[in-house]
PDB file of C-alpha atoms and ligand atoms in Angstrom:
ATOM      1  CA  MET A   1     100.577  82.301  98.406  1.00 86.00           C
ATOM      2  CA  LYS A   2     102.271  82.487  94.989  1.00 83.00           C
ATOM      3  CA  THR A   3     101.899  85.865  93.217  1.00 87.00           C
ATOM      4  CA  GLU A   4      99.132  85.975  90.620  1.00 88.00           C
ATOM      5  CA  LYS A   5      98.472  89.073  88.512  1.00 91.00           C
ATOM      6  CA  THR A   6      95.047  89.552  89.926  1.00 93.00           C
ATOM      7  CA  LEU A   7      93.024  88.197  92.787  1.00 95.00           C
ATOM      8  CA  THR A   8      89.336  88.352  93.843  1.00 96.00           C
ATOM      9  CA  ILE A   9      87.552  88.517  97.145  1.00 94.00           C
ATOM     10  CA  ASP A  10      83.753  88.122  96.805  1.00 93.00           C
ATOM     11  CA  ASP A  11      82.997  90.276  93.701  1.00 93.00           C
ATOM     12  CA  LEU A  12      85.988  92.638  94.143  1.00 95.00           C
ATOM     13  CA  GLU A  13      88.974  92.337  91.773  1.00 97.00           C
ATOM     14  CA  PHE A  14      92.473  93.392  92.801  1.00 97.00           C
ATOM     15  CA  GLU A  15      95.715  93.833  90.737  1.00 97.00           C
ATOM     16  CA  VAL A  16      99.407  93.850  91.788  1.00 97.00           C
ATOM     17  CA  LEU A  17     100.586  97.200  93.078  1.00 98.00           C
ATOM     18  CA  ILE A  18     103.904  96.332  94.786  1.00 98.00           C
ATOM     19  CA  SER A  19     105.757  93.117  93.862  1.00 97.00           C
ATOM     20  CA  GLU A  20     107.517  90.743  96.184  1.00 97.00           C
ATOM     21  CA  GLU A  21     110.878  91.945  94.889  1.00 97.00           C
ATOM     22  CA  GLN A  22     110.054  95.648  95.581  1.00 98.00           C
ATOM     23  CA  LEU A  23     108.863  94.772  99.087  1.00 98.00           C
ATOM     24  CA  LYS A  24     112.081  92.824  99.827  1.00 98.00           C
ATOM     25  CA  GLN A  25     114.289  95.640  98.537  1.00 98.00           C
ATOM     26  CA  ARG A  26     112.526  98.428 100.394  1.00 98.00           C
ATOM     27  CA  THR A  27     112.380  96.386 103.586  1.00 98.00           C
ATOM     28  CA  ALA A  28     116.142  95.831 103.428  1.00 98.00           C
ATOM     29  CA  ASP A  29     116.705  99.549 102.871  1.00 98.00           C
ATOM     30  CA  LEU A  30     114.547 100.463 105.842  1.00 98.00           C
ATOM     31  CA  ALA A  31     116.346  97.874 108.026  1.00 98.00           C
ATOM     32  CA  ALA A  32     119.711  99.338 107.017  1.00 98.00           C
ATOM     33  CA  GLU A  33     118.511 102.883 107.946  1.00 98.00           C
ATOM     34  CA  LEU A  34     117.196 101.645 111.284  1.00 98.00           C
ATOM     35  CA  SER A  35     120.326  99.646 112.065  1.00 98.00           C
ATOM     36  CA  LYS A  36     122.374 102.774 111.504  1.00 98.00           C
ATOM     37  CA  GLU A  37     120.071 105.048 113.487  1.00 98.00           C
ATOM     38  CA  TYR A  38     119.911 102.630 116.470  1.00 98.00           C
ATOM     39  CA  ALA A  39     123.517 101.439 116.371  1.00 98.00           C
ATOM     40  CA  GLY A  40     124.580 100.292 119.829  1.00 97.00           C
ATOM     41  CA  LYS A  41     120.960 100.144 121.083  1.00 98.00           C
ATOM     42  CA  ALA A  42     118.430  97.317 121.351  1.00 98.00           C
ATOM     43  CA  PRO A  43     115.097  98.911 120.435  1.00 98.00           C
ATOM     44  CA  ILE A  44     111.796  97.255 120.997  1.00 98.00           C
ATOM     45  CA  PHE A  45     109.666  96.832 117.863  1.00 98.00           C
ATOM     46  CA  VAL A  46     105.955  96.975 118.618  1.00 98.00           C
ATOM     47  CA  GLY A  47     103.970  95.357 115.761  1.00 98.00           C
ATOM     48  CA  VAL A  48     100.385  96.391 115.307  1.00 97.00           C
ATOM     49  CA  LEU A  49      98.366  93.185 114.782  1.00 96.00           C
ATOM     50  CA  ASN A  50      97.313  91.676 112.483  1.00 94.00           C
ATOM     51  CA  GLY A  51      98.385  93.674 109.453  1.00 96.00           C
ATOM     52  CA  ALA A  52     102.008  94.442 110.363  1.00 98.00           C
ATOM     53  CA  VAL A  53     103.060  90.840 111.149  1.00 97.00           C
ATOM     54  CA  LEU A  54     104.561  89.893 107.788  1.00 98.00           C
ATOM     55  CA  PHE A  55     106.367  93.232 107.431  1.00 98.00           C
ATOM     56  CA  LEU A  56     107.685  93.218 111.037  1.00 98.00           C
ATOM     57  CA  THR A  57     109.173  89.693 110.749  1.00 98.00           C
ATOM     58  CA  ASP A  58     110.818  90.462 107.382  1.00 98.00           C
ATOM     59  CA  LEU A  59     112.093  93.825 108.671  1.00 98.00           C
ATOM     60  CA  ILE A  60     113.756  92.504 111.870  1.00 98.00           C
ATOM     61  CA  LYS A  61     115.461  89.642 109.996  1.00 98.00           C
ATOM     62  CA  GLU A  62     117.342  92.287 107.965  1.00 98.00           C
ATOM     63  CA  LEU A  63     118.540  94.252 111.015  1.00 98.00           C
ATOM     64  CA  SER A  64     122.249  94.186 111.994  1.00 98.00           C
ATOM     65  CA  ILE A  65     121.390  95.260 115.608  1.00 98.00           C
ATOM     66  CA  ASP A  66     119.721  93.483 118.540  1.00 98.00           C
ATOM     67  CA  CYS A  67     116.073  94.110 119.157  1.00 98.00           C
ATOM     68  CA  GLU A  68     113.024  92.851 121.090  1.00 98.00           C
ATOM     69  CA  ILE A  69     109.593  92.490 119.721  1.00 98.00           C
ATOM     70  CA  ASP A  70     106.090  92.956 121.209  1.00 97.00           C
ATOM     71  CA  PHE A  71     102.593  93.317 119.755  1.00 97.00           C
ATOM     72  CA  ILE A  72      99.491  95.378 120.246  1.00 97.00           C
ATOM     73  CA  LYS A  73      96.073  94.763 118.601  1.00 96.00           C
ATOM     74  CA  ILE A  74      93.689  97.586 117.938  1.00 93.00           C
ATOM     75  CA  SER A  75      90.811  97.721 115.594  1.00 84.00           C
ATOM     76  CA  SER A  76      89.314 100.609 113.573  1.00 75.00           C
ATOM     77  CA  TYR A  77      88.078  98.893 110.401  1.00 60.00           C
ATOM     78  CA  GLY A  78      85.848  95.938 111.286  1.00 56.00           C
ATOM     79  CA  ASN A  79      84.986  94.197 108.083  1.00 58.00           C
ATOM     80  CA  GLU A  80      84.519  97.353 106.128  1.00 63.00           C
ATOM     81  CA  ARG A  81      86.688  99.111 103.568  1.00 65.00           C
ATOM     82  CA  VAL A  82      86.298 102.525 105.226  1.00 65.00           C
ATOM     83  CA  SER A  83      87.728 103.156 108.683  1.00 64.00           C
ATOM     84  CA  SER A  84      85.061 103.598 111.403  1.00 65.00           C
ATOM     85  CA  GLY A  85      87.252 106.176 113.136  1.00 70.00           C
ATOM     86  CA  GLN A  86      86.584 104.437 116.409  1.00 82.00           C
ATOM     87  CA  ILE A  87      89.695 102.780 117.861  1.00 90.00           C
ATOM     88  CA  THR A  88      89.262  99.813 120.186  1.00 88.00           C
ATOM     89  CA  MET A  89      92.052  98.074 122.044  1.00 91.00           C
ATOM     90  CA  ILE A  90      91.844  94.372 121.646  1.00 94.00           C
ATOM     91  CA  LYS A  91      95.255  93.240 122.994  1.00 95.00           C
ATOM     92  CA  ASP A  92      97.615  95.552 124.913  1.00 94.00           C
ATOM     93  CA  PHE A  93     101.412  95.200 124.693  1.00 91.00           C
ATOM     94  CA  SER A  94     103.067  93.172 127.440  1.00 91.00           C
ATOM     95  CA  ALA A  95     106.551  94.775 127.668  1.00 94.00           C
ATOM     96  CA  ASP A  96     107.396  97.686 130.004  1.00 95.00           C
ATOM     97  CA  LEU A  97     108.129 100.441 127.498  1.00 97.00           C
ATOM     98  CA  HIS A  98     109.362 102.918 130.174  1.00 98.00           C
ATOM     99  CA  GLY A  99     112.815 104.153 129.252  1.00 98.00           C
ATOM    100  CA  ARG A 100     112.963 102.027 126.099  1.00 98.00           C
ATOM    101  CA  ASP A 101     113.656 102.959 122.546  1.00 98.00           C
ATOM    102  CA  VAL A 102     110.337 102.063 120.956  1.00 98.00           C
ATOM    103  CA  ILE A 103     109.682 101.604 117.237  1.00 98.00           C
ATOM    104  CA  VAL A 104     106.035 101.039 116.328  1.00 98.00           C
ATOM    105  CA  VAL A 105     105.562  98.999 113.117  1.00 98.00           C
ATOM    106  CA  GLU A 106     102.381  99.571 111.113  1.00 98.00           C
ATOM    107  CA  ASP A 107     101.159  98.105 107.890  1.00 98.00           C
ATOM    108  CA  ILE A 108      99.440 101.240 106.500  1.00 97.00           C
ATOM    109  CA  VAL A 109      98.582 104.778 107.589  1.00 97.00           C
ATOM    110  CA  ASP A 110      95.287 106.044 106.256  1.00 94.00           C
ATOM    111  CA  SER A 111      93.463 108.562 108.463  1.00 93.00           C
ATOM    112  CA  GLY A 112      96.277 108.475 110.960  1.00 94.00           C
ATOM    113  CA  LEU A 113      93.857 107.927 113.879  1.00 93.00           C
ATOM    114  CA  SER A 114      95.415 104.546 114.795  1.00 95.00           C
ATOM    115  CA  VAL A 115      98.881 106.074 114.921  1.00 96.00           C
ATOM    116  CA  GLN A 116      97.597 109.083 116.925  1.00 95.00           C
ATOM    117  CA  TYR A 117      96.026 106.673 119.404  1.00 94.00           C
ATOM    118  CA  LEU A 118      99.249 104.603 119.705  1.00 96.00           C
ATOM    119  CA  MET A 119     101.385 107.704 120.068  1.00 96.00           C
ATOM    120  CA  ARG A 120      99.367 109.030 122.979  1.00 94.00           C
ATOM    121  CA  ARG A 121      99.182 105.682 124.667  1.00 94.00           C
ATOM    122  CA  ILE A 122     102.961 104.883 124.365  1.00 96.00           C
ATOM    123  CA  LYS A 123     104.099 108.423 125.214  1.00 97.00           C
ATOM    124  CA  SER A 124     102.225 108.138 128.528  1.00 96.00           C
ATOM    125  CA  MET A 125     104.498 105.166 129.362  1.00 96.00           C
ATOM    126  CA  LYS A 126     107.584 107.479 129.057  1.00 98.00           C
ATOM    127  CA  PRO A 127     109.774 105.664 126.534  1.00 98.00           C
ATOM    128  CA  ALA A 128     113.326 106.971 125.960  1.00 98.00           C
ATOM    129  CA  SER A 129     112.392 107.490 122.343  1.00 98.00           C
ATOM    130  CA  LEU A 130     109.423 106.727 120.042  1.00 98.00           C
ATOM    131  CA  LYS A 131     109.421 106.395 116.293  1.00 98.00           C
ATOM    132  CA  PHE A 132     106.929 104.988 113.780  1.00 98.00           C
ATOM    133  CA  VAL A 133     107.577 102.931 110.711  1.00 98.00           C
ATOM    134  CA  SER A 134     104.787 102.129 108.232  1.00 98.00           C
ATOM    135  CA  LEU A 135     105.189  99.972 105.209  1.00 98.00           C
ATOM    136  CA  LEU A 136     102.522 102.000 103.361  1.00 98.00           C
ATOM    137  CA  MET A 137     101.094 105.488 103.609  1.00 98.00           C
ATOM    138  CA  LYS A 138      98.121 106.720 101.618  1.00 97.00           C
ATOM    139  CA  LYS A 139      98.421 110.087  99.839  1.00 96.00           C
ATOM    140  CA  GLY A 140      96.289 112.890 101.181  1.00 94.00           C
ATOM    141  CA  THR A 141      94.139 110.876 103.628  1.00 94.00           C
ATOM    142  CA  LEU A 142      95.504 112.056 107.003  1.00 95.00           C
ATOM    143  CA  LYS A 143      92.789 113.457 109.312  1.00 93.00           C
ATOM    144  CA  VAL A 144      95.231 114.436 111.999  1.00 94.00           C
ATOM    145  CA  ASP A 145      98.555 116.287 111.973  1.00 94.00           C
ATOM    146  CA  LEU A 146     101.396 113.780 112.349  1.00 94.00           C
ATOM    147  CA  ASP A 147     104.678 112.652 110.878  1.00 94.00           C
ATOM    148  CA  ILE A 148     105.640 109.112 110.175  1.00 97.00           C
ATOM    149  CA  ASP A 149     109.358 108.700 110.697  1.00 98.00           C
ATOM    150  CA  TYR A 150     109.878 105.893 108.190  1.00 98.00           C
ATOM    151  CA  VAL A 151     107.610 105.058 105.262  1.00 98.00           C
ATOM    152  CA  GLY A 152     108.095 102.181 102.887  1.00 98.00           C
ATOM    153  CA  PHE A 153     105.854 103.313 100.016  1.00 98.00           C
ATOM    154  CA  THR A 154     103.467 106.208  99.482  1.00 98.00           C
ATOM    155  CA  ILE A 155     100.406 104.998  97.546  1.00 98.00           C
ATOM    156  CA  ASP A 156      97.236 106.418  96.013  1.00 97.00           C
ATOM    157  CA  ASP A 157      94.074 106.428  98.094  1.00 96.00           C
ATOM    158  CA  LYS A 158      92.807 103.053  96.951  1.00 96.00           C
ATOM    159  CA  PHE A 159      92.002  99.959  99.000  1.00 96.00           C
ATOM    160  CA  VAL A 160      94.866  97.456  99.158  1.00 98.00           C
ATOM    161  CA  VAL A 161      95.271  93.886 100.399  1.00 97.00           C
ATOM    162  CA  GLY A 162      98.108  91.364 100.715  1.00 98.00           C
ATOM    163  CA  TYR A 163     101.392  90.900 102.623  1.00 98.00           C
ATOM    164  CA  GLY A 164      99.565  91.239 105.926  1.00 98.00           C
ATOM    165  CA  LEU A 165      96.719  93.548 104.805  1.00 97.00           C
ATOM    166  CA  ASP A 166      93.269  91.974 104.483  1.00 95.00           C
ATOM    167  CA  TYR A 167      89.745  92.406 103.265  1.00 94.00           C
ATOM    168  CA  LYS A 168      87.358  90.480 105.490  1.00 92.00           C
ATOM    169  CA  GLN A 169      90.413  88.845 107.002  1.00 93.00           C
ATOM    170  CA  LEU A 170      91.466  87.279 103.649  1.00 96.00           C
ATOM    171  CA  LYS A 171      94.535  87.552 101.538  1.00 96.00           C
ATOM    172  CA  ARG A 172      97.003  88.451 104.199  1.00 97.00           C
ATOM    173  CA  ASN A 173      99.118  85.498 103.043  1.00 97.00           C
ATOM    174  CA  THR A 174     100.350  86.858  99.751  1.00 97.00           C
ATOM    175  CA  CYS A 175     103.879  87.929  98.885  1.00 97.00           C
ATOM    176  CA  ALA A 176     102.808  90.988  96.836  1.00 98.00           C
ATOM    177  CA  ILE A 177     100.468  93.909  97.626  1.00 98.00           C
ATOM    178  CA  TYR A 178      97.306  94.307  95.501  1.00 98.00           C
ATOM    179  CA  GLN A 179      95.119  97.327  94.849  1.00 98.00           C
ATOM    180  CA  LEU A 180      91.403  97.361  94.136  1.00 97.00           C
ATOM    181  CA  LYS A 181      90.707  97.580  90.401  1.00 95.00           C
ATOM    182  CA  GLU A 182      88.464 100.498  89.388  1.00 83.00           C
TER     183      GLU A 182
HETATM  184  P1  IMP B 201      93.964 104.680 110.074  1.00 54.01           P
HETATM  185  O1  IMP B 201      93.719 104.704 111.557  1.00 54.01           O
HETATM  186  O2  IMP B 201      92.786 105.232 109.359  1.00 54.01           O
HETATM  187  O3  IMP B 201      95.297 105.307 109.705  1.00 54.01           O
HETATM  188  O4  IMP B 201      93.964 103.157 109.634  1.00 54.01           O
HETATM  189  C1  IMP B 201      95.002 102.372 109.821  1.00 54.01           C
HETATM  190  C2  IMP B 201      94.598 100.964 109.803  1.00 54.01           C
HETATM  191  O5  IMP B 201      93.470 100.690 108.906  1.00 54.01           O
HETATM  192  C3  IMP B 201      95.737 100.136 109.250  1.00 54.01           C
HETATM  193  O6  IMP B 201      96.630  99.724 110.196  1.00 54.01           O
HETATM  194  C4  IMP B 201      95.064  99.031 108.522  1.00 54.01           C
HETATM  195  O7  IMP B 201      94.885  97.948 109.400  1.00 54.01           O
HETATM  196  C5  IMP B 201      93.687  99.519 108.108  1.00 54.01           C
HETATM  197  N1  IMP B 201      93.696  99.987 106.684  1.00 54.01           N
HETATM  198  C6  IMP B 201      93.793 101.259 106.217  1.00 54.01           C
HETATM  199  N2  IMP B 201      93.717 101.271 104.906  1.00 54.01           N
HETATM  200  C7  IMP B 201      93.661  99.973 104.471  1.00 54.01           C
HETATM  201  C8  IMP B 201      93.642  99.336 103.187  1.00 54.01           C
HETATM  202  O8  IMP B 201      93.655  99.953 102.124  1.00 54.01           O
HETATM  203  N3  IMP B 201      93.578  97.994 103.197  1.00 54.01           N
HETATM  204  C9  IMP B 201      93.540  97.230 104.371  1.00 54.01           C
HETATM  205  N4  IMP B 201      93.600  97.804 105.570  1.00 54.01           N
HETATM  206  C10 IMP B 201      93.620  99.168 105.616  1.00 54.01           C
HETATM  207 MG1   MG B 202      96.753  97.989 111.045  1.00 54.01          MG
END
Protein backbone atom coordinates (compact mmCIF):
# COMPACT_ATOMS: atom_id res chain seq x y z
CA MET A 1 0.00 0.00 0.00
CA LYS A 2 1.40 3.42 -1.01
CA THR A 3 2.44 5.65 1.88
CA GLU A 4 -0.15 8.26 2.83
CA LYS A 5 0.50 10.84 5.53
CA THR A 6 -2.33 9.53 7.67
CA LEU A 7 -4.63 6.53 7.73
CA THR A 8 -7.78 5.58 9.56
CA ILE A 9 -9.16 2.35 10.98
CA ASP A 10 -12.75 2.67 12.23
CA ASP A 11 -12.69 6.06 14.01
CA LEU A 12 -8.97 5.97 14.88
CA GLU A 13 -6.51 8.20 13.03
CA PHE A 14 -2.84 7.31 12.58
CA GLU A 15 0.13 9.35 11.30
CA VAL A 16 3.50 8.28 9.87
CA LEU A 17 6.08 7.50 12.55
CA ILE A 18 8.78 5.64 10.58
CA SER A 19 9.09 6.04 6.81
CA GLU A 20 9.77 3.33 4.23
CA GLU A 21 13.26 4.77 3.69
CA GLN A 22 14.10 4.68 7.42
CA LEU A 23 12.84 1.08 7.65
CA LYS A 24 14.97 0.02 4.66
CA GLN A 25 18.09 1.70 6.01
CA ARG A 26 17.77 0.28 9.52
CA THR A 27 16.94 -3.21 8.21
CA ALA A 28 20.07 -3.16 6.03
CA ASP A 29 22.17 -2.05 9.03
CA LEU A 30 20.78 -4.84 11.21
CA ALA A 31 21.37 -7.40 8.45
CA ALA A 32 24.99 -6.24 8.14
CA GLU A 33 25.48 -6.61 11.91
CA LEU A 34 23.93 -10.09 11.90
CA SER A 35 25.96 -11.19 8.86
CA LYS A 36 29.12 -10.20 10.70
CA GLU A 37 28.10 -11.80 13.99
CA TYR A 38 27.05 -15.09 12.34
CA ALA A 39 29.79 -15.24 9.68
CA GLY A 40 30.47 -18.85 8.67
CA LYS A 41 27.21 -20.05 10.27
CA ALA A 42 23.74 -20.66 8.89
CA PRO A 43 21.36 -19.51 11.62
CA ILE A 44 17.66 -20.25 11.63
CA PHE A 45 15.42 -17.19 11.76
CA VAL A 46 12.16 -17.87 13.58
CA GLY A 47 9.57 -15.27 12.62
CA VAL A 48 6.70 -14.58 14.99
CA LEU A 49 3.49 -14.57 12.94
CA ASN A 50 1.79 -12.49 11.71
CA GLY A 51 3.44 -9.21 12.62
CA ALA A 52 7.08 -10.02 11.85
CA VAL A 53 6.56 -11.37 8.33
CA LEU A 54 7.35 -8.20 6.38
CA PHE A 55 10.37 -7.37 8.52
CA LEU A 56 11.74 -10.93 8.41
CA THR A 57 11.55 -11.20 4.63
CA ASP A 58 13.20 -7.80 4.12
CA LEU A 59 15.87 -8.60 6.73
CA ILE A 60 16.96 -11.95 5.32
CA LYS A 61 17.19 -10.55 1.77
CA GLU A 62 19.89 -8.18 3.04
CA LEU A 63 22.01 -10.91 4.69
CA SER A 64 25.34 -11.97 3.18
CA ILE A 65 25.25 -15.35 5.00
CA ASP A 66 23.13 -18.47 4.53
CA CYS A 67 20.10 -18.95 6.74
CA GLU A 68 16.97 -21.02 7.22
CA ILE A 69 13.57 -19.71 8.21
CA ASP A 70 10.71 -21.03 10.30
CA PHE A 71 7.63 -19.52 11.91
CA ILE A 72 5.72 -19.65 15.15
CA LYS A 73 2.35 -18.08 15.87
CA ILE A 74 1.34 -16.95 19.32
CA SER A 75 -1.35 -14.56 20.39
CA SER A 76 -1.56 -12.12 23.26
CA TYR A 77 -3.57 -9.25 21.84
CA GLY A 78 -6.78 -10.55 20.25
CA ASN A 79 -8.50 -7.60 18.66
CA GLU A 80 -7.68 -5.16 21.43
CA ARG A 81 -5.09 -2.42 21.66
CA VAL A 82 -3.89 -3.57 25.09
CA SER A 83 -2.16 -6.91 25.59
CA SER A 84 -4.23 -9.48 27.45
CA GLY A 85 -1.05 -10.81 29.08
CA GLN A 86 -2.22 -14.33 28.25
CA ILE A 87 -0.07 -16.07 25.65
CA THR A 88 -1.61 -18.80 23.54
CA MET A 89 0.29 -20.91 21.02
CA ILE A 90 -1.51 -21.05 17.69
CA LYS A 91 1.18 -22.62 15.49
CA ASP A 92 4.38 -24.21 16.76
CA PHE A 93 7.63 -24.09 14.77
CA SER A 94 8.42 -27.14 12.69
CA ALA A 95 12.24 -27.15 12.61
CA ASP A 96 14.35 -29.03 15.14
CA LEU A 97 16.08 -26.17 16.99
CA HIS A 98 18.36 -28.45 19.01
CA GLY A 99 22.00 -27.41 18.50
CA ARG A 100 21.06 -24.61 16.09
CA ASP A 101 21.87 -20.93 16.12
CA VAL A 102 18.39 -19.48 16.55
CA ILE A 103 17.42 -15.86 15.94
CA VAL A 104 13.84 -14.99 16.84
CA VAL A 105 12.38 -12.13 14.79
CA GLU A 106 9.64 -10.03 16.42
CA ASP A 107 7.77 -7.00 15.14
CA ILE A 108 7.53 -5.19 18.47
CA VAL A 109 8.29 -5.74 22.16
CA ASP A 110 5.76 -4.17 24.52
CA SER A 111 5.32 -5.95 27.89
CA GLY A 112 7.99 -8.50 26.94
CA LEU A 113 5.69 -11.39 27.90
CA SER A 114 5.71 -12.85 24.38
CA VAL A 115 9.51 -12.79 24.24
CA GLN A 116 9.75 -14.32 27.72
CA TYR A 117 7.40 -17.13 26.64
CA LEU A 118 9.42 -17.77 23.45
CA MET A 119 12.72 -17.64 25.30
CA ARG A 120 11.60 -20.34 27.76
CA ARG A 121 10.09 -22.51 25.06
CA ILE A 122 13.13 -22.34 22.73
CA LYS A 123 15.73 -22.68 25.51
CA SER A 124 14.09 -25.98 26.51
CA MET A 125 14.97 -27.27 23.00
CA LYS A 126 18.67 -26.66 23.71
CA PRO A 127 19.73 -24.50 20.77
CA ALA A 128 23.48 -23.77 20.32
CA SER A 129 22.65 -20.08 20.71
CA LEU A 130 19.55 -17.92 20.98
CA LYS A 131 19.15 -14.23 20.17
CA PHE A 132 16.21 -11.91 19.64
CA VAL A 133 15.79 -9.19 17.07
CA SER A 134 12.81 -6.87 17.24
CA LEU A 135 12.03 -4.16 14.72
CA LEU A 136 10.42 -1.99 17.41
CA MET A 137 10.65 -1.70 21.17
CA LYS A 138 8.37 0.50 23.27
CA LYS A 139 9.98 2.72 25.90
CA GLY A 140 9.31 1.86 29.54
CA THR A 141 6.67 -0.83 28.97
CA LEU A 142 8.58 -4.01 29.92
CA LYS A 143 6.85 -6.02 32.65
CA VAL A 144 9.63 -8.60 32.83
CA ASP A 145 13.39 -8.34 33.06
CA LEU A 146 14.90 -9.14 29.66
CA ASP A 147 17.34 -7.88 27.04
CA ILE A 148 16.60 -7.76 23.34
CA ASP A 149 19.84 -8.31 21.45
CA TYR A 150 18.99 -6.27 18.35
CA VAL A 151 16.40 -3.48 18.22
CA GLY A 152 15.50 -1.54 15.09
CA PHE A 153 13.82 1.48 16.67
CA THR A 154 12.89 2.43 20.22
CA ILE A 155 9.52 4.21 20.17
CA ASP A 156 7.16 5.98 22.58
CA ASP A 157 4.44 3.96 24.27
CA LYS A 158 1.76 4.61 21.63
CA PHE A 159 -0.16 2.11 19.56
CA VAL A 160 1.37 1.59 16.10
CA VAL A 161 0.28 -0.15 12.89
CA GLY A 162 1.76 -0.89 9.47
CA TYR A 163 4.61 -2.89 7.91
CA GLY A 164 3.26 -6.10 9.48
CA LEU A 165 1.64 -4.61 12.57
CA ASP A 166 -2.14 -4.49 12.65
CA TYR A 167 -5.20 -3.17 14.36
CA LYS A 168 -8.10 -5.61 13.98
CA GLN A 169 -5.94 -7.43 11.40
CA LEU A 170 -5.84 -4.37 9.11
CA LYS A 171 -3.03 -2.19 7.71
CA ARG A 172 -0.31 -4.80 7.82
CA ASN A 173 0.27 -4.10 4.13
CA THR A 174 1.78 -0.64 4.36
CA CYS A 175 5.42 0.32 3.68
CA ALA A 176 5.63 2.78 6.60
CA ILE A 177 4.82 2.51 10.31
CA TYR A 178 2.05 4.72 11.70
CA GLN A 179 1.29 5.80 15.24
CA LEU A 180 -2.07 6.57 16.80
CA LYS A 181 -2.80 10.32 16.79
CA GLU A 182 -3.61 11.80 20.19
P1 LIG B 1 4.19 -8.15 24.41
O1 LIG B 1 4.04 -9.61 24.71
O2 LIG B 1 3.35 -7.29 25.31
O3 LIG B 1 5.65 -7.69 24.37
O4 LIG B 1 3.55 -7.91 23.02
C1 LIG B 1 4.14 -8.25 21.89
C2 LIG B 1 3.13 -8.44 20.78
O5 LIG B 1 1.96 -7.61 20.89
C3 LIG B 1 3.82 -7.98 19.51
O6 LIG B 1 4.51 -9.04 18.89
C4 LIG B 1 2.68 -7.45 18.68
O7 LIG B 1 2.13 -8.49 17.90
C5 LIG B 1 1.66 -6.97 19.68
N1 LIG B 1 1.77 -5.48 19.88
C6 LIG B 1 2.35 -4.83 20.90
N2 LIG B 1 2.27 -3.49 20.75
C7 LIG B 1 1.62 -3.29 19.57
C8 LIG B 1 1.26 -2.11 18.84
O8 LIG B 1 1.51 -0.94 19.22
N3 LIG B 1 0.63 -2.33 17.65
C9 LIG B 1 0.34 -3.57 17.18
N4 LIG B 1 0.66 -4.69 17.82
C10 LIG B 1 1.31 -4.56 19.01
MG1 LIG C 1 3.90 -10.14 17.40
